[in-house]
Amino acid sequence: MVSGNIRSVLLHLRLPFSLFLLPIFLFALSQAHAINNQKAILVFFILHLFIYPASNAYNSYFDKDQGSIALLKTPPQVNKSLFKTAVILEWTGVMLALLVNIEFAIAMVVYNSFSKAYSHPKIRIKKYPVLSFLVIFIFQGFFIYYACYKGISSTAVQLSSDILIAGMICSCLIGASYPLTQIYQHDEDAKRGDKTLSILLGIPGSFVFSAAVFLAGFLLLYDYWQTQLQLYKFYVFIAFALPLILYFIRWFYQCVKNGKNASYENTMRMTLLSASLMLIYFGWLCLIS
């Protein structure tokens, strides 16, 4: 029983899923002008081993999904140990964040608060389609980018137009994938009373919305690299994004023909492809910066 609980907790932490959000940190790392290496390492571990897994655990605990969720086709039953683990990870992450600076620690508390409110049954932001999108769009994108940028910098950082645009690029990349991660969960979300953005838009509308948000990020990235006089980095992004765009178009066509193609398996293929390509691209930015 104990080993079963441990396995359940570890699976619901969905540690590999934290890597899907790693490009945000890598982008901040590549763009910060003066980096404190010790703080950069701390920020990386705090986010990807404590804050993000705690968020995943809270989401699983409050949702109690019976069907497939991200990276878990057959999620094990949740138990109280998962909630306790989430609390420990969350506050360990906050305590460690104090070693970075007080601002980063406050940012982690704010992020944790919205993460819990997203799924908690008494608030349940997730059931409001537009509000839930905005929370993910802002807090998993721009907010984390800015928190990372300030956290890893060895000098004082003020919000500039460059940081704002870079943060909005992150928000667009996160926001573009958001409705697509929900398209296979319509039935289960509806049973819980959650009117997700994907339910509101429908399957074709989810693809159109995703394409529009990605295009916005695409244009912002062009403007960003043009302003930096490094437009070649935009063209490299196009090269990495092309396989993703082709898969997206193919999957969209399949879903229009048959809604059953909006499946967990196809969603995970899209997610893994997107995450892999973005990891390589933003990792490359870090290597050449």
PDB file of C-alpha atoms in Angstrom:
ATOM      1  CA  MET A   1       0.000   0.000   0.000  1.00  0.00           C
ATOM      2  CA  VAL A   2       2.790   2.427   0.933  1.00  0.00           C
ATOM      3  CA  SER A   3       4.720   1.719  -2.263  1.00  0.00           C
ATOM      4  CA  GLY A   4       1.487   2.140  -4.220  1.00  0.00           C
ATOM      5  CA  ASN A   5       0.915   5.558  -2.644  1.00  0.00           C
ATOM      6  CA  ILE A   6       4.473   6.624  -3.421  1.00  0.00           C
ATOM      7  CA  ARG A   7       4.107   5.526  -7.034  1.00  0.00           C
ATOM      8  CA  SER A   8       0.799   7.380  -7.326  1.00  0.00           C
ATOM      9  CA  VAL A   9       2.316  10.569  -5.904  1.00  0.00           C
ATOM     10  CA  LEU A  10       5.360  10.394  -8.172  1.00  0.00           C
ATOM     11  CA  LEU A  11       3.210   9.881 -11.259  1.00  0.00           C
ATOM     12  CA  HIS A  12       0.914  12.795 -10.391  1.00  0.00           C
ATOM     13  CA  LEU A  13       3.865  15.132  -9.876  1.00  0.00           C
ATOM     14  CA  ARG A  14       4.433  14.690 -13.628  1.00  0.00           C
ATOM     15  CA  LEU A  15       8.063  15.763 -13.349  1.00  0.00           C
ATOM     16  CA  PRO A  16       8.723  15.439 -17.116  1.00  0.00           C
ATOM     17  CA  PHE A  17       5.885  17.932 -17.696  1.00  0.00           C
ATOM     18  CA  SER A  18       8.020  20.565 -15.929  1.00  0.00           C
ATOM     19  CA  LEU A  19      10.422  20.336 -18.855  1.00  0.00           C
ATOM     20  CA  PHE A  20       7.652  21.600 -21.145  1.00  0.00           C
ATOM     21  CA  LEU A  21       7.870  24.930 -19.301  1.00  0.00           C
ATOM     22  CA  LEU A  22      11.683  25.001 -19.336  1.00  0.00           C
ATOM     23  CA  PRO A  23      11.856  27.152 -22.520  1.00  0.00           C
ATOM     24  CA  ILE A  24      10.524  30.108 -20.477  1.00  0.00           C
ATOM     25  CA  PHE A  25      13.491  29.869 -18.100  1.00  0.00           C
ATOM     26  CA  LEU A  26      15.918  29.312 -20.977  1.00  0.00           C
ATOM     27  CA  PHE A  27      14.640  32.385 -22.815  1.00  0.00           C
ATOM     28  CA  ALA A  28      15.125  34.517 -19.697  1.00  0.00           C
ATOM     29  CA  LEU A  29      18.581  33.009 -19.182  1.00  0.00           C
ATOM     30  CA  SER A  30      19.588  33.806 -22.754  1.00  0.00           C
ATOM     31  CA  GLN A  31      18.373  37.413 -22.550  1.00  0.00           C
ATOM     32  CA  ALA A  32      19.539  38.516 -19.090  1.00  0.00           C
ATOM     33  CA  HIS A  33      22.523  40.866 -19.390  1.00  0.00           C
ATOM     34  CA  ALA A  34      24.267  40.080 -16.109  1.00  0.00           C
ATOM     35  CA  ILE A  35      23.708  36.604 -14.669  1.00  0.00           C
ATOM     36  CA  ASN A  36      24.342  35.399 -11.139  1.00  0.00           C
ATOM     37  CA  ASN A  37      25.185  31.746 -11.826  1.00  0.00           C
ATOM     38  CA  GLN A  38      24.327  30.502  -8.332  1.00  0.00           C
ATOM     39  CA  LYS A  39      20.927  32.191  -8.436  1.00  0.00           C
ATOM     40  CA  ALA A  40      20.282  30.906 -11.954  1.00  0.00           C
ATOM     41  CA  ILE A  41      20.846  27.320 -10.772  1.00  0.00           C
ATOM     42  CA  LEU A  42      18.582  27.929  -7.773  1.00  0.00           C
ATOM     43  CA  VAL A  43      15.795  29.399  -9.921  1.00  0.00           C
ATOM     44  CA  PHE A  44      15.974  26.421 -12.265  1.00  0.00           C
ATOM     45  CA  PHE A  45      15.650  23.839  -9.476  1.00  0.00           C
ATOM     46  CA  ILE A  46      13.024  25.801  -7.541  1.00  0.00           C
ATOM     47  CA  LEU A  47      10.715  26.035 -10.531  1.00  0.00           C
ATOM     48  CA  HIS A  48      11.187  22.631 -12.114  1.00  0.00           C
ATOM     49  CA  LEU A  49      11.580  20.407  -9.045  1.00  0.00           C
ATOM     50  CA  PHE A  50       9.336  22.181  -6.553  1.00  0.00           C
ATOM     51  CA  ILE A  51       6.907  24.818  -7.856  1.00  0.00           C
ATOM     52  CA  TYR A  52       5.744  23.191 -11.100  1.00  0.00           C
ATOM     53  CA  PRO A  53       5.432  19.656  -9.630  1.00  0.00           C
ATOM     54  CA  ALA A  54       3.487  21.093  -6.667  1.00  0.00           C
ATOM     55  CA  SER A  55       1.143  22.808  -9.123  1.00  0.00           C
ATOM     56  CA  ASN A  56       0.653  19.533 -11.019  1.00  0.00           C
ATOM     57  CA  ALA A  57      -0.040  17.713  -7.753  1.00  0.00           C
ATOM     58  CA  TYR A  58      -2.648  20.247  -6.624  1.00  0.00           C
ATOM     59  CA  ASN A  59      -4.326  20.090 -10.016  1.00  0.00           C
ATOM     60  CA  SER A  60      -4.493  16.281  -9.921  1.00  0.00           C
ATOM     61  CA  TYR A  61      -5.677  16.211  -6.305  1.00  0.00           C
ATOM     62  CA  PHE A  62      -8.518  18.679  -6.808  1.00  0.00           C
ATOM     63  CA  ASP A  63      -9.570  17.362 -10.223  1.00  0.00           C
ATOM     64  CA  LYS A  64      -9.489  13.661  -9.332  1.00  0.00           C
ATOM     65  CA  ASP A  65      -9.523  12.807 -13.041  1.00  0.00           C
ATOM     66  CA  GLN A  66     -10.776   9.405 -14.127  1.00  0.00           C
ATOM     67  CA  GLY A  67      -9.672   9.850 -17.716  1.00  0.00           C
ATOM     68  CA  SER A  68      -6.346  10.752 -19.312  1.00  0.00           C
ATOM     69  CA  ILE A  69      -4.436  13.855 -18.262  1.00  0.00           C
ATOM     70  CA  ALA A  70      -1.160  15.324 -19.507  1.00  0.00           C
ATOM     71  CA  LEU A  71       1.482  12.563 -19.569  1.00  0.00           C
ATOM     72  CA  LEU A  72      -0.820  10.142 -17.729  1.00  0.00           C
ATOM     73  CA  LYS A  73      -3.092   8.090 -19.965  1.00  0.00           C
ATOM     74  CA  THR A  74      -4.459   6.155 -16.978  1.00  0.00           C
ATOM     75  CA  PRO A  75      -3.875   8.311 -13.887  1.00  0.00           C
ATOM     76  CA  PRO A  76      -3.803   6.396 -10.582  1.00  0.00           C
ATOM     77  CA  GLN A  77      -6.311   7.300  -7.886  1.00  0.00           C
ATOM     78  CA  VAL A  78      -5.236  10.318  -5.848  1.00  0.00           C
ATOM     79  CA  ASN A  79      -4.890  10.211  -2.074  1.00  0.00           C
ATOM     80  CA  LYS A  80      -4.143  12.534   0.830  1.00  0.00           C
ATOM     81  CA  SER A  81      -0.417  11.859   0.435  1.00  0.00           C
ATOM     82  CA  LEU A  82      -0.522  13.755  -2.862  1.00  0.00           C
ATOM     83  CA  PHE A  83      -1.935  16.850  -1.178  1.00  0.00           C
ATOM     84  CA  LYS A  84       0.654  16.689   1.621  1.00  0.00           C
ATOM     85  CA  THR A  85       3.441  16.293  -0.929  1.00  0.00           C
ATOM     86  CA  ALA A  86       2.164  19.312  -2.862  1.00  0.00           C
ATOM     87  CA  VAL A  87       2.191  21.441   0.302  1.00  0.00           C
ATOM     88  CA  ILE A  88       5.740  20.338   1.180  1.00  0.00           C
ATOM     89  CA  LEU A  89       7.037  20.988  -2.344  1.00  0.00           C
ATOM     90  CA  GLU A  90       5.272  24.330  -2.583  1.00  0.00           C
ATOM     91  CA  TRP A  91       6.625  25.778   0.650  1.00  0.00           C
ATOM     92  CA  THR A  92      10.074  24.248   0.256  1.00  0.00           C
ATOM     93  CA  GLY A  93      10.205  26.033  -3.086  1.00  0.00           C
ATOM     94  CA  VAL A  94       9.167  29.313  -1.464  1.00  0.00           C
ATOM     95  CA  MET A  95      11.768  28.962   1.307  1.00  0.00           C
ATOM     96  CA  LEU A  96      14.479  28.239  -1.245  1.00  0.00           C
ATOM     97  CA  ALA A  97      13.268  31.223  -3.279  1.00  0.00           C
ATOM     98  CA  LEU A  98      14.222  33.475  -0.366  1.00  0.00           C
ATOM     99  CA  LEU A  99      17.838  32.547  -1.130  1.00  0.00           C
ATOM    100  CA  VAL A 100      17.348  34.173  -4.546  1.00  0.00           C
ATOM    101  CA  ASN A 101      15.654  37.332  -3.277  1.00  0.00           C
ATOM    102  CA  ILE A 102      12.461  38.408  -1.545  1.00  0.00           C
ATOM    103  CA  GLU A 103      10.847  39.460  -4.828  1.00  0.00           C
ATOM    104  CA  PHE A 104      11.325  36.012  -6.347  1.00  0.00           C
ATOM    105  CA  ALA A 105       9.896  34.391  -3.210  1.00  0.00           C
ATOM    106  CA  ILE A 106       6.816  36.640  -3.376  1.00  0.00           C
ATOM    107  CA  ALA A 107       6.448  35.791  -7.068  1.00  0.00           C
ATOM    108  CA  MET A 108       6.424  32.083  -6.193  1.00  0.00           C
ATOM    109  CA  VAL A 109       3.735  32.648  -3.546  1.00  0.00           C
ATOM    110  CA  VAL A 110       1.615  34.535  -6.084  1.00  0.00           C
ATOM    111  CA  TYR A 111       2.119  31.816  -8.703  1.00  0.00           C
ATOM    112  CA  ASN A 112       1.243  29.094  -6.188  1.00  0.00           C
ATOM    113  CA  SER A 113      -1.899  30.960  -5.131  1.00  0.00           C
ATOM    114  CA  PHE A 114      -3.227  31.238  -8.666  1.00  0.00           C
ATOM    115  CA  SER A 115      -2.216  27.642  -9.363  1.00  0.00           C
ATOM    116  CA  LYS A 116      -4.356  26.405  -6.472  1.00  0.00           C
ATOM    117  CA  ALA A 117      -7.213  28.769  -7.282  1.00  0.00           C
ATOM    118  CA  TYR A 118      -7.202  27.384 -10.824  1.00  0.00           C
ATOM    119  CA  SER A 119      -8.330  23.943  -9.614  1.00  0.00           C
ATOM    120  CA  HIS A 120      -9.643  24.376  -6.062  1.00  0.00           C
ATOM    121  CA  PRO A 121     -13.369  23.525  -5.933  1.00  0.00           C
ATOM    122  CA  LYS A 122     -14.251  26.649  -3.904  1.00  0.00           C
ATOM    123  CA  ILE A 123     -12.775  29.000  -6.516  1.00  0.00           C
ATOM    124  CA  ARG A 124     -12.163  26.831  -9.590  1.00  0.00           C
ATOM    125  CA  ILE A 125     -10.898  29.366 -12.128  1.00  0.00           C
ATOM    126  CA  LYS A 126     -10.717  26.437 -14.543  1.00  0.00           C
ATOM    127  CA  LYS A 127     -14.494  26.458 -15.023  1.00  0.00           C
ATOM    128  CA  TYR A 128     -14.437  29.992 -16.451  1.00  0.00           C
ATOM    129  CA  PRO A 129     -13.119  29.735 -20.038  1.00  0.00           C
ATOM    130  CA  VAL A 130     -11.778  33.244 -20.595  1.00  0.00           C
ATOM    131  CA  LEU A 131     -10.508  33.814 -17.050  1.00  0.00           C
ATOM    132  CA  SER A 132      -8.726  30.447 -16.965  1.00  0.00           C
ATOM    133  CA  PHE A 133      -7.005  31.232 -20.255  1.00  0.00           C
ATOM    134  CA  LEU A 134      -5.853  34.623 -18.992  1.00  0.00           C
ATOM    135  CA  VAL A 135      -4.451  33.106 -15.794  1.00  0.00           C
ATOM    136  CA  ILE A 136      -2.415  30.542 -17.749  1.00  0.00           C
ATOM    137  CA  PHE A 137      -1.484  33.107 -20.420  1.00  0.00           C
ATOM    138  CA  ILE A 138      -0.189  35.648 -17.906  1.00  0.00           C
ATOM    139  CA  PHE A 139       1.232  33.554 -15.088  1.00  0.00           C
ATOM    140  CA  GLN A 140       2.841  30.658 -16.954  1.00  0.00           C
ATOM    141  CA  GLY A 141       4.171  33.024 -19.612  1.00  0.00           C
ATOM    142  CA  PHE A 142       5.040  36.652 -18.912  1.00  0.00           C
ATOM    143  CA  PHE A 143       4.962  36.388 -15.107  1.00  0.00           C
ATOM    144  CA  ILE A 144       7.396  33.453 -14.929  1.00  0.00           C
ATOM    145  CA  TYR A 145       9.654  35.009 -17.581  1.00  0.00           C
ATOM    146  CA  TYR A 146       9.898  38.268 -15.642  1.00  0.00           C
ATOM    147  CA  ALA A 147      10.371  36.449 -12.315  1.00  0.00           C
ATOM    148  CA  CYS A 148      13.187  34.360 -13.827  1.00  0.00           C
ATOM    149  CA  TYR A 149      14.806  37.385 -15.475  1.00  0.00           C
ATOM    150  CA  LYS A 150      14.865  39.317 -12.200  1.00  0.00           C
ATOM    151  CA  GLY A 151      15.821  36.270 -10.152  1.00  0.00           C
ATOM    152  CA  ILE A 152      18.892  35.310 -12.186  1.00  0.00           C
ATOM    153  CA  SER A 153      20.173  38.850 -12.772  1.00  0.00           C
ATOM    154  CA  SER A 154      23.075  40.090 -10.675  1.00  0.00           C
ATOM    155  CA  THR A 155      22.031  43.719 -11.155  1.00  0.00           C
ATOM    156  CA  ALA A 156      18.772  45.596 -10.581  1.00  0.00           C
ATOM    157  CA  VAL A 157      16.179  45.008 -13.309  1.00  0.00           C
ATOM    158  CA  GLN A 158      13.438  47.411 -14.363  1.00  0.00           C
ATOM    159  CA  LEU A 159      10.542  46.426 -16.588  1.00  0.00           C
ATOM    160  CA  SER A 160      11.518  47.542 -20.091  1.00  0.00           C
ATOM    161  CA  SER A 161       9.861  47.248 -23.487  1.00  0.00           C
ATOM    162  CA  ASP A 162      12.264  44.418 -24.398  1.00  0.00           C
ATOM    163  CA  ILE A 163      11.369  42.430 -21.288  1.00  0.00           C
ATOM    164  CA  LEU A 164       7.663  43.121 -21.837  1.00  0.00           C
ATOM    165  CA  ILE A 165       7.758  41.894 -25.449  1.00  0.00           C
ATOM    166  CA  ALA A 166       9.849  38.829 -24.557  1.00  0.00           C
ATOM    167  CA  GLY A 167       7.418  37.997 -21.755  1.00  0.00           C
ATOM    168  CA  MET A 168       4.460  38.363 -24.107  1.00  0.00           C
ATOM    169  CA  ILE A 169       6.172  36.018 -26.584  1.00  0.00           C
ATOM    170  CA  CYS A 170       6.311  33.425 -23.788  1.00  0.00           C
ATOM    171  CA  SER A 171       2.639  34.036 -22.999  1.00  0.00           C
ATOM    172  CA  CYS A 172       1.673  33.546 -26.634  1.00  0.00           C
ATOM    173  CA  LEU A 173       3.614  30.279 -26.921  1.00  0.00           C
ATOM    174  CA  ILE A 174       1.967  28.981 -23.739  1.00  0.00           C
ATOM    175  CA  GLY A 175      -1.458  30.360 -24.667  1.00  0.00           C
ATOM    176  CA  ALA A 176      -1.361  28.850 -28.162  1.00  0.00           C
ATOM    177  CA  SER A 177      -1.116  25.334 -26.750  1.00  0.00           C
ATOM    178  CA  TYR A 178      -3.669  25.848 -23.965  1.00  0.00           C
ATOM    179  CA  PRO A 179      -6.969  25.011 -25.741  1.00  0.00           C
ATOM    180  CA  LEU A 180      -5.338  22.116 -27.602  1.00  0.00           C
ATOM    181  CA  THR A 181      -4.450  20.439 -24.303  1.00  0.00           C
ATOM    182  CA  GLN A 182      -8.174  20.407 -23.458  1.00  0.00           C
ATOM    183  CA  ILE A 183      -9.759  19.102 -26.650  1.00  0.00           C
ATOM    184  CA  TYR A 184      -9.752  15.435 -25.613  1.00  0.00           C
ATOM    185  CA  GLN A 185     -11.252  16.185 -22.168  1.00  0.00           C
ATOM    186  CA  HIS A 186     -14.553  17.784 -23.187  1.00  0.00           C
ATOM    187  CA  ASP A 187     -16.743  15.033 -21.725  1.00  0.00           C
ATOM    188  CA  GLU A 188     -14.943  14.787 -18.394  1.00  0.00           C
ATOM    189  CA  ASP A 189     -14.658  18.562 -17.987  1.00  0.00           C
ATOM    190  CA  ALA A 190     -18.354  18.986 -18.783  1.00  0.00           C
ATOM    191  CA  LYS A 191     -19.303  16.361 -16.173  1.00  0.00           C
ATOM    192  CA  ARG A 192     -17.476  18.409 -13.521  1.00  0.00           C
ATOM    193  CA  GLY A 193     -19.190  21.588 -14.653  1.00  0.00           C
ATOM    194  CA  ASP A 194     -16.013  23.065 -16.133  1.00  0.00           C
ATOM    195  CA  LYS A 195     -16.705  25.073 -19.256  1.00  0.00           C
ATOM    196  CA  THR A 196     -13.149  25.168 -20.546  1.00  0.00           C
ATOM    197  CA  LEU A 197     -11.971  27.420 -23.338  1.00  0.00           C
ATOM    198  CA  SER A 198     -11.838  24.429 -25.692  1.00  0.00           C
ATOM    199  CA  ILE A 199     -15.452  23.520 -24.906  1.00  0.00           C
ATOM    200  CA  LEU A 200     -16.470  27.128 -25.538  1.00  0.00           C
ATOM    201  CA  LEU A 201     -14.619  27.251 -28.870  1.00  0.00           C
ATOM    202  CA  GLY A 202     -15.327  23.684 -30.023  1.00  0.00           C
ATOM    203  CA  ILE A 203     -12.686  21.510 -31.656  1.00  0.00           C
ATOM    204  CA  PRO A 204     -12.282  23.527 -34.909  1.00  0.00           C
ATOM    205  CA  GLY A 205     -12.433  26.793 -32.954  1.00  0.00           C
ATOM    206  CA  SER A 206      -9.706  25.573 -30.596  1.00  0.00           C
ATOM    207  CA  PHE A 207      -7.379  25.098 -33.547  1.00  0.00           C
ATOM    208  CA  VAL A 208      -8.230  28.501 -35.042  1.00  0.00           C
ATOM    209  CA  PHE A 209      -7.731  30.232 -31.680  1.00  0.00           C
ATOM    210  CA  SER A 210      -4.432  28.413 -31.146  1.00  0.00           C
ATOM    211  CA  ALA A 211      -3.205  29.446 -34.598  1.00  0.00           C
ATOM    212  CA  ALA A 212      -4.151  33.087 -33.965  1.00  0.00           C
ATOM    213  CA  VAL A 213      -2.305  33.231 -30.626  1.00  0.00           C
ATOM    214  CA  PHE A 214       0.741  31.500 -32.116  1.00  0.00           C
ATOM    215  CA  LEU A 215       0.728  33.999 -35.008  1.00  0.00           C
ATOM    216  CA  ALA A 216       0.688  36.852 -32.484  1.00  0.00           C
ATOM    217  CA  GLY A 217       3.719  35.332 -30.767  1.00  0.00           C
ATOM    218  CA  PHE A 218       5.350  34.816 -34.155  1.00  0.00           C
ATOM    219  CA  LEU A 219       4.968  38.509 -35.017  1.00  0.00           C
ATOM    220  CA  LEU A 220       6.174  39.617 -31.587  1.00  0.00           C
ATOM    221  CA  LEU A 221       9.258  37.415 -31.960  1.00  0.00           C
ATOM    222  CA  TYR A 222       9.990  39.007 -35.337  1.00  0.00           C
ATOM    223  CA  ASP A 223       9.694  42.473 -33.808  1.00  0.00           C
ATOM    224  CA  TYR A 224      11.848  41.464 -30.840  1.00  0.00           C
ATOM    225  CA  TRP A 225      14.754  40.100 -32.865  1.00  0.00           C
ATOM    226  CA  GLN A 226      14.512  42.924 -35.378  1.00  0.00           C
ATOM    227  CA  THR A 227      14.792  45.450 -32.527  1.00  0.00           C
ATOM    228  CA  GLN A 228      17.793  43.518 -31.199  1.00  0.00           C
ATOM    229  CA  LEU A 229      19.363  43.603 -34.689  1.00  0.00           C
ATOM    230  CA  GLN A 230      19.537  39.809 -34.579  1.00  0.00           C
ATOM    231  CA  LEU A 231      16.900  38.871 -37.128  1.00  0.00           C
ATOM    232  CA  TYR A 232      18.715  35.643 -38.029  1.00  0.00           C
ATOM    233  CA  LYS A 233      17.473  34.231 -34.720  1.00  0.00           C
ATOM    234  CA  PHE A 234      13.922  34.688 -35.959  1.00  0.00           C
ATOM    235  CA  TYR A 235      14.681  32.717 -39.114  1.00  0.00           C
ATOM    236  CA  VAL A 236      16.176  29.938 -37.010  1.00  0.00           C
ATOM    237  CA  PHE A 237      12.918  29.890 -35.055  1.00  0.00           C
ATOM    238  CA  ILE A 238      10.996  29.471 -38.321  1.00  0.00           C
ATOM    239  CA  ALA A 239      13.141  26.437 -39.133  1.00  0.00           C
ATOM    240  CA  PHE A 240      12.340  24.862 -35.767  1.00  0.00           C
ATOM    241  CA  ALA A 241       8.663  25.799 -35.902  1.00  0.00           C
ATOM    242  CA  LEU A 242       8.052  24.423 -39.406  1.00  0.00           C
ATOM    243  CA  PRO A 243       7.649  20.725 -38.376  1.00  0.00           C
ATOM    244  CA  LEU A 244       5.262  21.844 -35.640  1.00  0.00           C
ATOM    245  CA  ILE A 245       3.199  23.927 -38.057  1.00  0.00           C
ATOM    246  CA  LEU A 246       2.978  21.042 -40.536  1.00  0.00           C
ATOM    247  CA  TYR A 247       1.863  18.633 -37.815  1.00  0.00           C
ATOM    248  CA  PHE A 248      -0.672  21.205 -36.576  1.00  0.00           C
ATOM    249  CA  ILE A 249      -2.211  21.597 -40.063  1.00  0.00           C
ATOM    250  CA  ARG A 250      -2.345  17.838 -40.592  1.00  0.00           C
ATOM    251  CA  TRP A 251      -3.939  17.240 -37.185  1.00  0.00           C
ATOM    252  CA  PHE A 252      -6.457  20.049 -37.742  1.00  0.00           C
ATOM    253  CA  TYR A 253      -7.493  18.480 -41.047  1.00  0.00           C
ATOM    254  CA  GLN A 254      -7.892  15.060 -39.393  1.00  0.00           C
ATOM    255  CA  CYS A 255     -10.029  16.514 -36.582  1.00  0.00           C
ATOM    256  CA  VAL A 256     -12.290  18.358 -39.014  1.00  0.00           C
ATOM    257  CA  LYS A 257     -12.874  15.072 -40.841  1.00  0.00           C
ATOM    258  CA  ASN A 258     -13.409  13.095 -37.638  1.00  0.00           C
ATOM    259  CA  GLY A 259     -13.655  14.596 -34.157  1.00  0.00           C
ATOM    260  CA  LYS A 260     -12.308  11.371 -32.648  1.00  0.00           C
ATOM    261  CA  ASN A 261      -8.867  12.411 -33.870  1.00  0.00           C
ATOM    262  CA  ALA A 262      -8.906  15.034 -31.105  1.00  0.00           C
ATOM    263  CA  SER A 263      -7.547  12.294 -28.865  1.00  0.00           C
ATOM    264  CA  TYR A 264      -5.176  12.068 -25.930  1.00  0.00           C
ATOM    265  CA  GLU A 265      -2.542  10.332 -28.075  1.00  0.00           C
ATOM    266  CA  ASN A 266      -2.571  13.015 -30.764  1.00  0.00           C
ATOM    267  CA  THR A 267      -2.555  15.786 -28.171  1.00  0.00           C
ATOM    268  CA  MET A 268       0.493  14.293 -26.469  1.00  0.00           C
ATOM    269  CA  ARG A 269       2.288  13.938 -29.813  1.00  0.00           C
ATOM    270  CA  MET A 270       1.648  17.629 -30.477  1.00  0.00           C
ATOM    271  CA  THR A 271       2.740  18.584 -26.970  1.00  0.00           C
ATOM    272  CA  LEU A 272       5.932  16.513 -27.087  1.00  0.00           C
ATOM    273  CA  LEU A 273       6.842  17.793 -30.549  1.00  0.00           C
ATOM    274  CA  SER A 274       6.240  21.400 -29.535  1.00  0.00           C
ATOM    275  CA  ALA A 275       8.154  21.062 -26.256  1.00  0.00           C
ATOM    276  CA  SER A 276      11.103  19.322 -27.927  1.00  0.00           C
ATOM    277  CA  LEU A 277      11.459  21.908 -30.682  1.00  0.00           C
ATOM    278  CA  MET A 278      11.126  24.853 -28.295  1.00  0.00           C
ATOM    279  CA  LEU A 279      13.624  23.301 -25.875  1.00  0.00           C
ATOM    280  CA  ILE A 280      16.167  22.946 -28.678  1.00  0.00           C
ATOM    281  CA  TYR A 281      15.583  26.472 -29.966  1.00  0.00           C
ATOM    282  CA  PHE A 282      15.745  28.264 -26.619  1.00  0.00           C
ATOM    283  CA  GLY A 283      18.585  26.012 -25.501  1.00  0.00           C
ATOM    284  CA  TRP A 284      20.447  27.094 -28.635  1.00  0.00           C
ATOM    285  CA  LEU A 285      19.847  30.729 -27.670  1.00  0.00           C
ATOM    286  CA  CYS A 286      21.515  30.065 -24.313  1.00  0.00           C
ATOM    287  CA  LEU A 287      24.503  28.426 -25.971  1.00  0.00           C
ATOM    288  CA  ILE A 288      25.188  31.356 -28.300  1.00  0.00           C
ATOM    289  CA  SER A 289      24.400  34.149 -25.826  1.00  0.00           C
TER     290      SER A 289
END
